[in-house]
mmCIF file of C-alpha atoms in Angstrom:
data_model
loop_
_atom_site.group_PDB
_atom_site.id
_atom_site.type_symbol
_atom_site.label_atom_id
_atom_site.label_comp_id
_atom_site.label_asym_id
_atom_site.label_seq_id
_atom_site.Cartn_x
_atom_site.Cartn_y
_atom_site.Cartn_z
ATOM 1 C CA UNK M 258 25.993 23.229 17.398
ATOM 2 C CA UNK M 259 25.532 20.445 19.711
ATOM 3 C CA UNK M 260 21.651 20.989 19.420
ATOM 4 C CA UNK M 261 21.875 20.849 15.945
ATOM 5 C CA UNK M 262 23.714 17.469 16.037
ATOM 6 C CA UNK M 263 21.051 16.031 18.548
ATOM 7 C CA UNK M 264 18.212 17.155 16.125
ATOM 8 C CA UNK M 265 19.566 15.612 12.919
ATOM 9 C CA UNK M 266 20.130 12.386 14.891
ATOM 10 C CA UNK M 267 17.146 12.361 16.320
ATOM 11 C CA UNK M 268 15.348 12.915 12.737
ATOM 12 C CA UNK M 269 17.303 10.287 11.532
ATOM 13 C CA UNK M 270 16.371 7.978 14.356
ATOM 14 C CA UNK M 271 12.453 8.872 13.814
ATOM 15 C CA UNK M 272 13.240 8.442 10.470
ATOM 16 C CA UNK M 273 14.645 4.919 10.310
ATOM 17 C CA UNK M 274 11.879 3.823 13.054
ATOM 18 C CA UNK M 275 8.912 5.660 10.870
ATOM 19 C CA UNK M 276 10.641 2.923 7.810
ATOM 20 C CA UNK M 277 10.827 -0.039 10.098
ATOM 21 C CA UNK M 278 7.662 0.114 11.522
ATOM 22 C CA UNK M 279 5.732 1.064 7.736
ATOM 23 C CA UNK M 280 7.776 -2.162 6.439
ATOM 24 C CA UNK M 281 6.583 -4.230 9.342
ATOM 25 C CA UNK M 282 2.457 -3.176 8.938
ATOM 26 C CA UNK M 283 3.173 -4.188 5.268
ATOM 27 C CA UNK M 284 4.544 -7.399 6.334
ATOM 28 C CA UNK M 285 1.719 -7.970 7.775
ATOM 29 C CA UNK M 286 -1.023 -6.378 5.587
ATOM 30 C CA UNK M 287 0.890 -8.988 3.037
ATOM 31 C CA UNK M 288 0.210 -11.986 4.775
ATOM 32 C CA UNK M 289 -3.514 -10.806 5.783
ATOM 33 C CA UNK M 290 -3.910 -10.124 2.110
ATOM 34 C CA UNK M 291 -3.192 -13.833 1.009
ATOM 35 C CA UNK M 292 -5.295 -15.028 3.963
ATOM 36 C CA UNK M 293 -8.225 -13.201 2.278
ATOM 37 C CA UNK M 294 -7.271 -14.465 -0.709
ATOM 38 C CA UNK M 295 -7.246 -17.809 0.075
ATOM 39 C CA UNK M 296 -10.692 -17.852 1.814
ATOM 40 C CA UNK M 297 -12.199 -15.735 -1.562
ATOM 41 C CA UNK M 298 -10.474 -18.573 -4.109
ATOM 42 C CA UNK M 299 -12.669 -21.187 -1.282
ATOM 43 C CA UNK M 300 -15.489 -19.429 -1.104
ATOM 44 C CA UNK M 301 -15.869 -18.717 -5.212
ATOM 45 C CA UNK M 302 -14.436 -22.043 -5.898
ATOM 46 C CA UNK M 303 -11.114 -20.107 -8.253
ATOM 47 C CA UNK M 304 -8.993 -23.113 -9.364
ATOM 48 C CA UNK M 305 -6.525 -20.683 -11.769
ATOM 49 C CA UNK M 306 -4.999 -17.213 -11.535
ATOM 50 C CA UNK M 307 -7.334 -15.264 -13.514
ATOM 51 C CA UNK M 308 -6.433 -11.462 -12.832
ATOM 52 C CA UNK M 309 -5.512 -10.408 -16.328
ATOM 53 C CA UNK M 310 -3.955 -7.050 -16.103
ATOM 54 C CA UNK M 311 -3.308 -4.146 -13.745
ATOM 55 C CA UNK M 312 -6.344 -2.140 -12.190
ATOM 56 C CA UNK M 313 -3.768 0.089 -10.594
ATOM 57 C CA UNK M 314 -2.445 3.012 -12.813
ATOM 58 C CA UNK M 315 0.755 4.797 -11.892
ATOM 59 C CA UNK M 316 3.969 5.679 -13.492
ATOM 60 C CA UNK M 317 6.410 3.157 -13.879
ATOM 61 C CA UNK M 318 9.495 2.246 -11.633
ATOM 62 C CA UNK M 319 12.752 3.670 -12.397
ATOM 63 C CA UNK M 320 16.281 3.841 -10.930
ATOM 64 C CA UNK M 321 16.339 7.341 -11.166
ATOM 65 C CA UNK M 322 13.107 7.939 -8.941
ATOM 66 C CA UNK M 323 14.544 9.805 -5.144
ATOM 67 C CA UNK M 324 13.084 8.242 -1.784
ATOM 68 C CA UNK M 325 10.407 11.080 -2.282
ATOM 69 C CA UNK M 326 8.887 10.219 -5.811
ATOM 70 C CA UNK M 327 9.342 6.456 -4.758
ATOM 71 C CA UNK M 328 7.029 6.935 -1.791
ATOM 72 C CA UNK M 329 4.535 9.057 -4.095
ATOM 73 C CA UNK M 330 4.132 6.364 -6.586
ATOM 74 C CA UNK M 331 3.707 3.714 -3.461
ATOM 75 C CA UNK M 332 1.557 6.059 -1.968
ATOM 76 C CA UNK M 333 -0.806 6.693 -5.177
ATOM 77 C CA UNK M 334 -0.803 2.915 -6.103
ATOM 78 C CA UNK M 335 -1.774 2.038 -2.163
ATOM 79 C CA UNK M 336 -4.721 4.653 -2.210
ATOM 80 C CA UNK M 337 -6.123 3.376 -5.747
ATOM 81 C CA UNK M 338 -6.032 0.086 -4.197
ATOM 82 C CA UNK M 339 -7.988 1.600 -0.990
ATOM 83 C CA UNK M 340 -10.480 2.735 -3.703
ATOM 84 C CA UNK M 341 -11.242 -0.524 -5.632
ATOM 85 C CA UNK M 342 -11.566 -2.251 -2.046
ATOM 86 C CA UNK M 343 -14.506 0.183 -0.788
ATOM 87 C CA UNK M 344 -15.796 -0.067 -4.256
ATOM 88 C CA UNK M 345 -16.047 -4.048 -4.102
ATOM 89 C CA UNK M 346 -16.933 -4.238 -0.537
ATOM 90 C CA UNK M 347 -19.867 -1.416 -1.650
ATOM 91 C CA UNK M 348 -20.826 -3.874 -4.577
ATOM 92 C CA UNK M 349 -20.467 -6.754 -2.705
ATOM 93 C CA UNK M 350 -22.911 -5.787 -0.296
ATOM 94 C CA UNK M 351 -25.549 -4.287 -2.842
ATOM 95 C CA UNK M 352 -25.322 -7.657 -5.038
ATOM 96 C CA UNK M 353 -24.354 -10.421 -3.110
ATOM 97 C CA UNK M 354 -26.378 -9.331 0.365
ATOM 98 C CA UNK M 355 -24.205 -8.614 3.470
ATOM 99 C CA UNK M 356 -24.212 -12.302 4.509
ATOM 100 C CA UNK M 357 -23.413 -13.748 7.887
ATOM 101 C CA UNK M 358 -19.993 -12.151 9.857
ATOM 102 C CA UNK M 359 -17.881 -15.311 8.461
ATOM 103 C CA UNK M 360 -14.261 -15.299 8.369
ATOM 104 C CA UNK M 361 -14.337 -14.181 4.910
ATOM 105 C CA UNK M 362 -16.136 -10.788 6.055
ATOM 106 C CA UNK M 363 -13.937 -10.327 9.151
ATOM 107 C CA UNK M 364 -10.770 -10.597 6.594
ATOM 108 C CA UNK M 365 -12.108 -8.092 4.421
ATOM 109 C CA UNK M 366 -12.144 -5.548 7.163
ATOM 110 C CA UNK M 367 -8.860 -6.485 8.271
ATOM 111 C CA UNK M 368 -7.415 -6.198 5.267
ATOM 112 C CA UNK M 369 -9.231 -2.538 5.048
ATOM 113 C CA UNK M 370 -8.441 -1.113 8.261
ATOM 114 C CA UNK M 371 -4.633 -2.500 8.161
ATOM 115 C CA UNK M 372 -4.098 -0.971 4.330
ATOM 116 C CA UNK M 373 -5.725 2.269 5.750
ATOM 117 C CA UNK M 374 -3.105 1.962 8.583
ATOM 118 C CA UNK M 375 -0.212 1.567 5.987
ATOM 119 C CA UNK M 376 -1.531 4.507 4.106
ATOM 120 C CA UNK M 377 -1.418 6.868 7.210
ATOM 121 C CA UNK M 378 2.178 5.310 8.004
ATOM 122 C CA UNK M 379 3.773 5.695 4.063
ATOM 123 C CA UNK M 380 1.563 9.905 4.441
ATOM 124 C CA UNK M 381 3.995 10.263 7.516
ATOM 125 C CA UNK M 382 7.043 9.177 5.441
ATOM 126 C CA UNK M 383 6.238 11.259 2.166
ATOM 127 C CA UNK M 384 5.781 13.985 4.161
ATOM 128 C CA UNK M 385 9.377 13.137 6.002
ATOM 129 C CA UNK M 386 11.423 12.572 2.544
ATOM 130 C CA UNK M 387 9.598 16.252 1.614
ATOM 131 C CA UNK M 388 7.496 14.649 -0.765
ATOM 132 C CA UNK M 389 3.990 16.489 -1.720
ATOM 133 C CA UNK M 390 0.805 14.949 -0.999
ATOM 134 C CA UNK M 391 -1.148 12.381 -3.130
ATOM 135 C CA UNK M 392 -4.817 13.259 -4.092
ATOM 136 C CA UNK M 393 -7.324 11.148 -3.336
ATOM 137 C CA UNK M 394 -8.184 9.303 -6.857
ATOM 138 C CA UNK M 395 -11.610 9.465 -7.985
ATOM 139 C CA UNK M 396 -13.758 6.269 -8.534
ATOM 140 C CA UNK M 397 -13.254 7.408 -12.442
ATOM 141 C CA UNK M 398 -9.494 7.474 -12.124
ATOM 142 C CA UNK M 399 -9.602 3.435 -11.268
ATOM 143 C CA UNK M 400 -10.953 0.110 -13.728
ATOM 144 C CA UNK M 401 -14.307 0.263 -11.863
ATOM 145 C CA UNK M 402 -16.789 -2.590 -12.747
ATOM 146 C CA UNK M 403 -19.346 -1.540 -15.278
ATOM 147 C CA UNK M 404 -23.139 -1.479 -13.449
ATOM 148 C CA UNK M 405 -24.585 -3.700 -15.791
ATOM 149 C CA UNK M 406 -21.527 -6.525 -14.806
ATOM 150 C CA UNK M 407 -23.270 -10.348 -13.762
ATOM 151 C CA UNK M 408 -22.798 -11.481 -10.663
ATOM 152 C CA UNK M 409 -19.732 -13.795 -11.684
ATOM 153 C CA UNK M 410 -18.189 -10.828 -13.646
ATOM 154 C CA UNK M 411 -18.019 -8.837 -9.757
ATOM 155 C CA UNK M 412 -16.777 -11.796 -8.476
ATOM 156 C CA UNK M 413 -13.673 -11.994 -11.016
ATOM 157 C CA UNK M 414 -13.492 -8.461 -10.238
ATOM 158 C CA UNK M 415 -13.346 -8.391 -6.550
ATOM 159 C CA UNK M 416 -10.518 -11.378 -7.024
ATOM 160 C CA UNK M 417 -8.394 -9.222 -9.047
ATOM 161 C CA UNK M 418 -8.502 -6.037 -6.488
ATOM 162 C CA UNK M 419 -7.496 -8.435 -4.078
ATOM 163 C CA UNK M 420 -4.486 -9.586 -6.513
ATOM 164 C CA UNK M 421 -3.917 -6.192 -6.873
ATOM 165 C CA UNK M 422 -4.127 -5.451 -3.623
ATOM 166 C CA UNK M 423 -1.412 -8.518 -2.826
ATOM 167 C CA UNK M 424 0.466 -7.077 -5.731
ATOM 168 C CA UNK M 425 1.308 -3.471 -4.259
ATOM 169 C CA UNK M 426 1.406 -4.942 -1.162
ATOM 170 C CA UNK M 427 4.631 -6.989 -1.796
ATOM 171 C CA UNK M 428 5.952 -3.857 -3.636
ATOM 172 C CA UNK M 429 5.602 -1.935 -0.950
ATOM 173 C CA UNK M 430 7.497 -3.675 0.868
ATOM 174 C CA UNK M 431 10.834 -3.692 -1.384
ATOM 175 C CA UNK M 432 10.536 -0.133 -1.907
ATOM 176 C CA UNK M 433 10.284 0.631 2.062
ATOM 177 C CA UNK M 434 12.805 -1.819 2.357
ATOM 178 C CA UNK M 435 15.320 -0.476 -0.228
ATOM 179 C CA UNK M 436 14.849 3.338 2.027
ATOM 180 C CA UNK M 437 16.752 2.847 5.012
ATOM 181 C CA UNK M 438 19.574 2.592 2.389
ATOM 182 C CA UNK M 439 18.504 5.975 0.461
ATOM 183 C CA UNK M 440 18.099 7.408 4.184
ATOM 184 C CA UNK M 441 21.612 6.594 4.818
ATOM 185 C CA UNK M 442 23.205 8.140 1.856
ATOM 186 C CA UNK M 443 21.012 11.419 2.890
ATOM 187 C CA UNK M 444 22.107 10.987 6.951
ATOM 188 C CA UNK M 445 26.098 10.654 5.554
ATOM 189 C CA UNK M 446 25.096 14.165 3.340
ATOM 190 C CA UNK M 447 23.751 15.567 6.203
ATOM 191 C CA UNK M 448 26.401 15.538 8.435
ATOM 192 C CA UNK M 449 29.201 16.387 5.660
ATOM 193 C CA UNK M 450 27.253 19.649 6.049
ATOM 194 C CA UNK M 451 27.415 19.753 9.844
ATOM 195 C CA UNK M 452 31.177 19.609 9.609
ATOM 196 C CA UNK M 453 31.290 21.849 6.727
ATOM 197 C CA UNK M 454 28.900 24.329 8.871
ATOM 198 C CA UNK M 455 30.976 23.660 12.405
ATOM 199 C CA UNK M 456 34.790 24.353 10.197
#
């Protein structure tokens, strides 16, 4: 019995530290995101907010939703998003020339390899919560700029994957945020069935 206890409180440690440190790398992928942001609205000389509607699809949030199906929908918004960036960073190079390693391109990559980071991290915790693995979305699953686009309509485009980047990165942080609360309820179920099991 005592084993038992030790491994459920040792899940629920890994659990709560697995939540803590996926919130944190969103913090952060959240700030890096409005850094890059701020140097593309520079660069491209944006003066208004002119993302007009979501790139992302998934289904919408609801009350009802369990820690699981919250982390799916995360998860599937945060690899869409993944998409869209390669995509534009692809384009970007193809159209616009790779350019000079400015602070602009370092960002980018930042903002890539962090996301991909956040991705691996919010994997570990779907897989936690018992939650079943998101597919990959295909380049047709996503708003993908037509081929024939002008240069300025890639620009507009590659502002509003990186306002809907921003986007799901803010809600990623309320829903990992709002777990550790979800994880208790599941922790105080847990060991009502450790005392039922040890009566």
């Amino acid at each position: 019995m005592a084993a038992r206890r030790t491994r459920a409180a040792t899940d629920s440690d890994l659990s709560r530290t697995a939540v803590a440190r996926a919130s944190a790398i969103a913090e952060q992928l959240r700030y890096e995101c409005s850094v890059l942001l701020e140097l593309y609205t520079k660069r491209e000389s944006f003066t208004a907010d002119v993302a007009d509607s979501r790139l992302v699809s998934v289904p919408p949030p609801s009350s009802q939703l369990d820690a699981s199906d919250k982390l799916w929908r995360l998860q599937s918004a945060l690899l869409q998003c993944r998409s869209l960036l390669e995509s534009a960073m692809a384009r970007e190079e193809e159209e616009l020339g790779g350019g000079k390693e400015d602070d602009y391109e370092k960002q980018k990559k930042m903002v890539k390899d962090r996301l991909s980071f956040l991705l691996n991290n919010t994997t570990e915790l779907l897989q936690a919560a018992g939650g079943t693995a998101v597919p990959a979305p295909g380049l047709e699953g996503s708003k993908q700029l037509d081929a024939s686009a002008g240069v300025f309509q890639l620009k507009l485009w590659v502002y509003r994957i990186f306002k809907e980047l921003e986007y799901w990165t803010k809600t990623a942080i309320t829903t990992l945020q709002a777990l550790p609360s979800v994880s208790a309820k599941q922790r105080t179920a847990r060991g009502r069935s450790l005392r039922r099991l040890r009566q």
